Tab-separated table of C-alpha atoms in Angstrom:
chain	number	residue	atom	x	y	z
Q	254	MET	CA	-63.156	40.342	54.860
Q	255	ASP	CA	-64.034	37.228	57.026
Q	256	ASN	CA	-63.353	34.901	54.158
Q	257	ILE	CA	-59.971	36.624	53.392
Q	258	LEU	CA	-58.947	36.455	56.862
Q	259	LYS	CA	-59.740	32.646	57.099
Q	260	LYS	CA	-56.663	32.016	54.871
Q	261	TYR	CA	-54.196	34.248	56.972
Q	262	VAL	CA	-55.206	33.891	60.818
Q	263	PRO	CA	-56.289	31.043	63.089
Q	264	GLU	CA	-59.976	30.380	62.739
Q	265	ARG	CA	-60.735	31.267	66.437
Q	266	ALA	CA	-59.038	34.505	65.926
Q	267	ILE	CA	-61.147	35.939	62.974
Q	268	ALA	CA	-64.226	37.502	64.826
Q	269	ASN	CA	-61.842	39.305	67.151
Q	270	CYS	CA	-59.721	40.514	64.439
Q	271	MET	CA	-62.664	41.653	62.459
Q	272	ALA	CA	-64.140	43.583	65.384
Q	273	LEU	CA	-60.670	45.554	65.861
Q	274	ILE	CA	-60.400	46.266	62.156
Q	275	GLN	CA	-63.982	47.569	62.128
Q	276	GLU	CA	-63.702	49.621	65.320
Q	277	SER	CA	-60.362	51.151	64.262
Q	278	GLY	CA	-61.671	51.996	60.636
Q	279	ALA	CA	-58.404	50.377	59.332
Q	280	HIS	CA	-58.041	49.411	55.713
Q	281	LEU	CA	-56.227	46.054	55.632
Q	282	LYS	CA	-53.990	45.346	52.497
Q	283	ILE	CA	-52.345	42.037	52.245
Q	284	VAL	CA	-49.160	42.448	50.255
Q	285	ASN	CA	-46.341	40.513	48.660
Q	286	GLU	CA	-43.540	39.636	50.818
Q	287	ARG	CA	-41.165	42.555	51.922
Q	288	VAL	CA	-37.918	41.176	53.224
Q	289	THR	CA	-37.307	44.207	55.588
Q	290	LYS	CA	-40.735	44.127	57.422
Q	291	HIS	CA	-43.594	41.923	58.092
Q	292	GLY	CA	-46.154	44.822	58.180
Q	293	ASP	CA	-46.795	48.623	58.333
Q	294	TYR	CA	-49.141	51.225	59.461
Q	295	ARG	CA	-49.715	54.627	57.910
Q	296	ARG	CA	-52.084	57.450	57.819
Q	297	MET	CA	-52.933	58.165	54.119
Q	298	PRO	CA	-53.063	61.862	52.893
Q	299	ASP	CA	-56.894	61.468	52.765
Q	300	GLY	CA	-57.149	60.697	56.471
Q	301	ARG	CA	-57.615	56.842	56.025
Q	302	HIS	CA	-55.726	54.298	58.132
Q	303	GLN	CA	-53.873	51.665	56.013
Q	304	ILE	CA	-52.362	48.620	57.483
Q	305	THR	CA	-50.292	46.231	55.283
Q	306	VAL	CA	-49.210	42.787	56.178
Q	307	ASN	CA	-47.083	40.286	54.206
Q	308	ALA	CA	-49.157	37.478	52.707
Q	309	SER	CA	-46.287	34.975	53.061
Q	310	LEU	CA	-46.422	35.051	57.001
Q	311	ASN	CA	-47.690	31.808	58.805
Q	312	ARG	CA	-50.838	32.360	60.369
Q	313	TYR	CA	-49.532	32.998	63.987
Q	314	ARG	CA	-46.969	35.529	62.819
Q	315	PHE	CA	-49.650	37.177	60.537
Q	316	LEU	CA	-51.981	37.669	63.568
Q	317	ILE	CA	-48.980	39.231	65.771
Q	318	THR	CA	-48.102	41.495	62.947
Q	319	LEU	CA	-51.870	42.480	62.339
Q	320	ILE	CA	-52.273	43.314	66.024
Q	321	HIS	CA	-48.942	44.893	66.156
Q	322	GLU	CA	-49.962	47.448	63.304
Q	323	LEU	CA	-53.415	47.986	64.782
Q	324	ALA	CA	-51.761	48.920	68.029
Q	325	HIS	CA	-49.789	51.711	66.190
Q	326	LEU	CA	-53.179	53.068	64.874
Q	327	ILE	CA	-55.004	52.954	68.077
Q	328	ALA	CA	-52.128	54.435	70.266
Q	329	PHE	CA	-51.673	57.190	67.912
Q	330	GLU	CA	-55.592	57.920	67.990
Q	331	ASN	CA	-55.507	57.759	71.822
Q	332	TYR	CA	-52.348	59.388	72.681
Q	333	GLY	CA	-51.589	61.852	69.672
Q	334	ARG	CA	-49.092	61.653	66.854
Q	335	ARG	CA	-46.155	62.825	69.128
Q	336	ILE	CA	-45.756	59.558	70.950
Q	337	LYS	CA	-42.799	57.270	70.040
Q	338	PRO	CA	-43.650	54.523	67.586
Q	339	HIS	CA	-42.562	51.802	69.792
Q	340	GLY	CA	-42.724	53.758	73.151
Q	341	LEU	CA	-44.697	52.916	76.309
Q	342	GLU	CA	-48.100	53.979	74.963
Q	343	TRP	CA	-47.624	51.520	72.052
Q	344	LYS	CA	-46.505	48.763	74.271
Q	345	ARG	CA	-49.552	48.985	76.544
Q	346	THR	CA	-51.902	49.218	73.603
Q	347	PHE	CA	-50.302	46.183	72.026
Q	348	GLN	CA	-50.429	44.242	75.190
Q	349	HIS	CA	-53.999	45.035	75.866
Q	350	LEU	CA	-55.067	44.300	72.137
Q	351	MET	CA	-53.038	41.017	72.230
Q	352	LEU	CA	-54.330	39.489	75.485
Q	353	PRO	CA	-57.457	37.909	74.190
Q	354	PHE	CA	-55.492	36.126	71.777
Q	355	ILE	CA	-52.946	34.444	73.797
Q	356	ARG	CA	-55.027	31.184	74.508
Q	357	PRO	CA	-54.589	27.546	73.516
Q	358	GLU	CA	-57.492	27.547	71.032
Q	359	ILE	CA	-55.708	30.231	68.939
Q	360	PHE	CA	-51.887	29.468	69.415
Q	361	PRO	CA	-50.204	26.061	69.800
Q	362	SER	CA	-49.524	25.354	73.425
Q	363	LYS	CA	-45.675	25.312	73.000
Q	364	LEU	CA	-45.851	28.967	71.766
Q	365	LEU	CA	-48.045	30.059	74.749
Q	366	PRO	CA	-45.160	30.421	77.379
Q	367	LEU	CA	-42.940	32.359	74.891
Q	368	LEU	CA	-45.813	34.719	73.892
Q	369	ALA	CA	-46.560	35.301	77.643
Q	370	LYS	CA	-42.878	36.148	78.128
Q	371	HIS	CA	-42.813	38.333	75.040
Q	372	PHE	CA	-45.697	40.435	75.756
Q	373	ARG	CA	-44.429	41.398	79.228
Q	374	ASN	CA	-42.374	43.842	77.509
Q	375	PRO	CA	-43.039	43.731	73.623
Q	376	LYS	CA	-40.300	44.649	71.228
Q	377	ALA	CA	-40.609	46.605	68.161
Q	378	SER	CA	-40.638	43.473	66.127
Q	379	SER	CA	-41.203	39.863	67.093
Q	380	SER	CA	-38.214	39.079	65.080
Q	381	THR	CA	-35.919	40.613	67.736
Q	382	ASP	CA	-37.056	38.087	70.196
Q	383	ALA	CA	-34.908	35.369	69.147
Q	384	GLN	CA	-36.723	32.543	71.053
Q	385	LEU	CA	-40.234	33.404	69.908
Q	386	SER	CA	-39.061	34.005	66.223
Q	387	ILE	CA	-37.251	30.531	65.962
Q	388	ALA	CA	-40.518	28.950	67.479
Q	389	LEU	CA	-42.602	30.755	65.020
Q	390	GLN	CA	-40.513	29.872	62.052
Q	391	GLN	CA	-41.219	26.244	62.662
Q	392	TYR	CA	-44.783	26.859	61.251
Q	393	ASP	CA	-43.740	28.464	58.022
Q	394	ALA	CA	-45.088	26.590	54.902
Q	395	GLN	CA	-41.697	26.479	53.251
Q	396	GLN	CA	-38.800	25.498	55.240
Q	397	SER	CA	-35.638	27.015	53.916
Q	398	ASP	CA	-32.020	25.459	54.031
Q	399	ASN	CA	-30.990	28.664	55.745
Q	400	LEU	CA	-29.258	28.837	58.969
Q	401	TYR	CA	-29.434	31.338	61.910
Q	402	VAL	CA	-26.344	33.524	62.500
Q	403	PHE	CA	-26.169	32.062	65.984
Q	404	GLU	CA	-25.726	28.554	64.546
Q	405	LEU	CA	-22.778	29.558	62.495
Q	406	PRO	CA	-19.171	28.993	63.693
Q	407	ILE	CA	-17.175	32.293	64.177
Q	408	GLY	CA	-15.272	33.180	60.915
Q	409	SER	CA	-18.043	31.662	58.619
Q	410	ILE	CA	-18.841	33.458	55.574
Q	411	PHE	CA	-22.665	33.876	54.827
Q	412	ARG	CA	-24.899	35.595	52.238
Q	413	VAL	CA	-28.033	37.544	53.005
Q	414	HIS	CA	-31.260	38.170	51.155
Q	415	ASN	CA	-29.749	41.059	48.902
Q	416	GLY	CA	-26.628	38.930	47.840
Q	417	LYS	CA	-24.134	40.794	50.208
Q	418	LEU	CA	-21.454	38.460	51.815
Q	419	TYR	CA	-20.503	38.800	55.498
Q	420	LYS	CA	-17.943	37.142	57.884
Q	421	LYS	CA	-19.294	36.263	61.345
Q	422	GLY	CA	-17.400	37.822	64.111
Q	423	LYS	CA	-17.752	37.794	67.963
Q	424	LYS	CA	-20.815	38.331	70.099
Q	425	ARG	CA	-21.512	41.871	71.510
Q	426	VAL	CA	-24.155	41.636	74.105
Q	427	LYS	CA	-26.889	40.186	72.292
Q	428	ARG	CA	-25.918	40.677	68.591
Q	429	PHE	CA	-23.132	39.436	66.388
Q	430	GLU	CA	-20.454	41.745	64.711
Q	431	CYS	CA	-20.202	40.796	61.241
Q	432	LEU	CA	-17.776	42.129	58.540
Q	433	GLU	CA	-19.243	42.983	55.171
Q	434	LEU	CA	-16.757	41.744	52.725
Q	435	HIS	CA	-17.057	44.164	49.987
Q	436	SER	CA	-16.702	47.373	52.065
Q	437	GLY	CA	-14.947	46.099	55.040
Q	438	LYS	CA	-17.695	47.713	57.291
Q	439	LEU	CA	-18.760	46.017	60.585
Q	440	TYR	CA	-22.541	45.386	61.070
Q	441	LEU	CA	-24.464	43.910	63.947
Q	442	PHE	CA	-26.707	41.034	63.258
Q	443	GLN	CA	-29.507	39.496	65.345
Q	444	PRO	CA	-28.732	35.938	66.539
Q	445	ASN	CA	-31.973	34.680	64.509
Q	446	ALA	CA	-31.200	36.403	61.236
Q	447	SER	CA	-31.728	33.809	58.654
Q	448	VAL	CA	-28.680	33.530	56.341
Q	449	GLU	CA	-27.080	31.234	53.766
Q	450	LEU	CA	-23.774	29.646	54.677
Q	451	ILE	CA	-21.142	29.826	51.913
Q	452	LYS	CA	-19.419	26.378	51.950
Q	453	ASP	CA	-15.714	26.365	50.964
């Protein structure tokens, strides 16, 4: 497992990750990319704990995702199955598990202040923290030509991963109202959603 993790997380994080995986009894499965999520945790019918993480993530996002899913497992074990998946117990567990990793020998120094801010009150996904998400994307191996929703002029037409087309509308608190052209329904998009601009 050490050798496998070497490919996916920063080198100075491997020993800590291994210890957490072994202590929690988690079975880690590295899977092909799923567009809708970076990872997940589930308790299998035989009682085993399975954590999956996308192989396509850069090493910093992979590490955050792995610890996020381990926090689910440990919070459920410590507080019972009735807690909210991203409630207070999970947040505290995630903060506690992540703390030893937020150091300059593991993360690039420009990510550290964003991580410190994010982990004051961690969200259900690091992707909903626009600043952190955009900073993390700079370390992706493949830089795409996609743009973020917040960069598009209002009225722009864009395509998402499943081929659907939307028209960007006004901002509502933190997210943008976007009209799905086929159905005429309104959807809310995170400002840092990565989309393909359709040029005239």
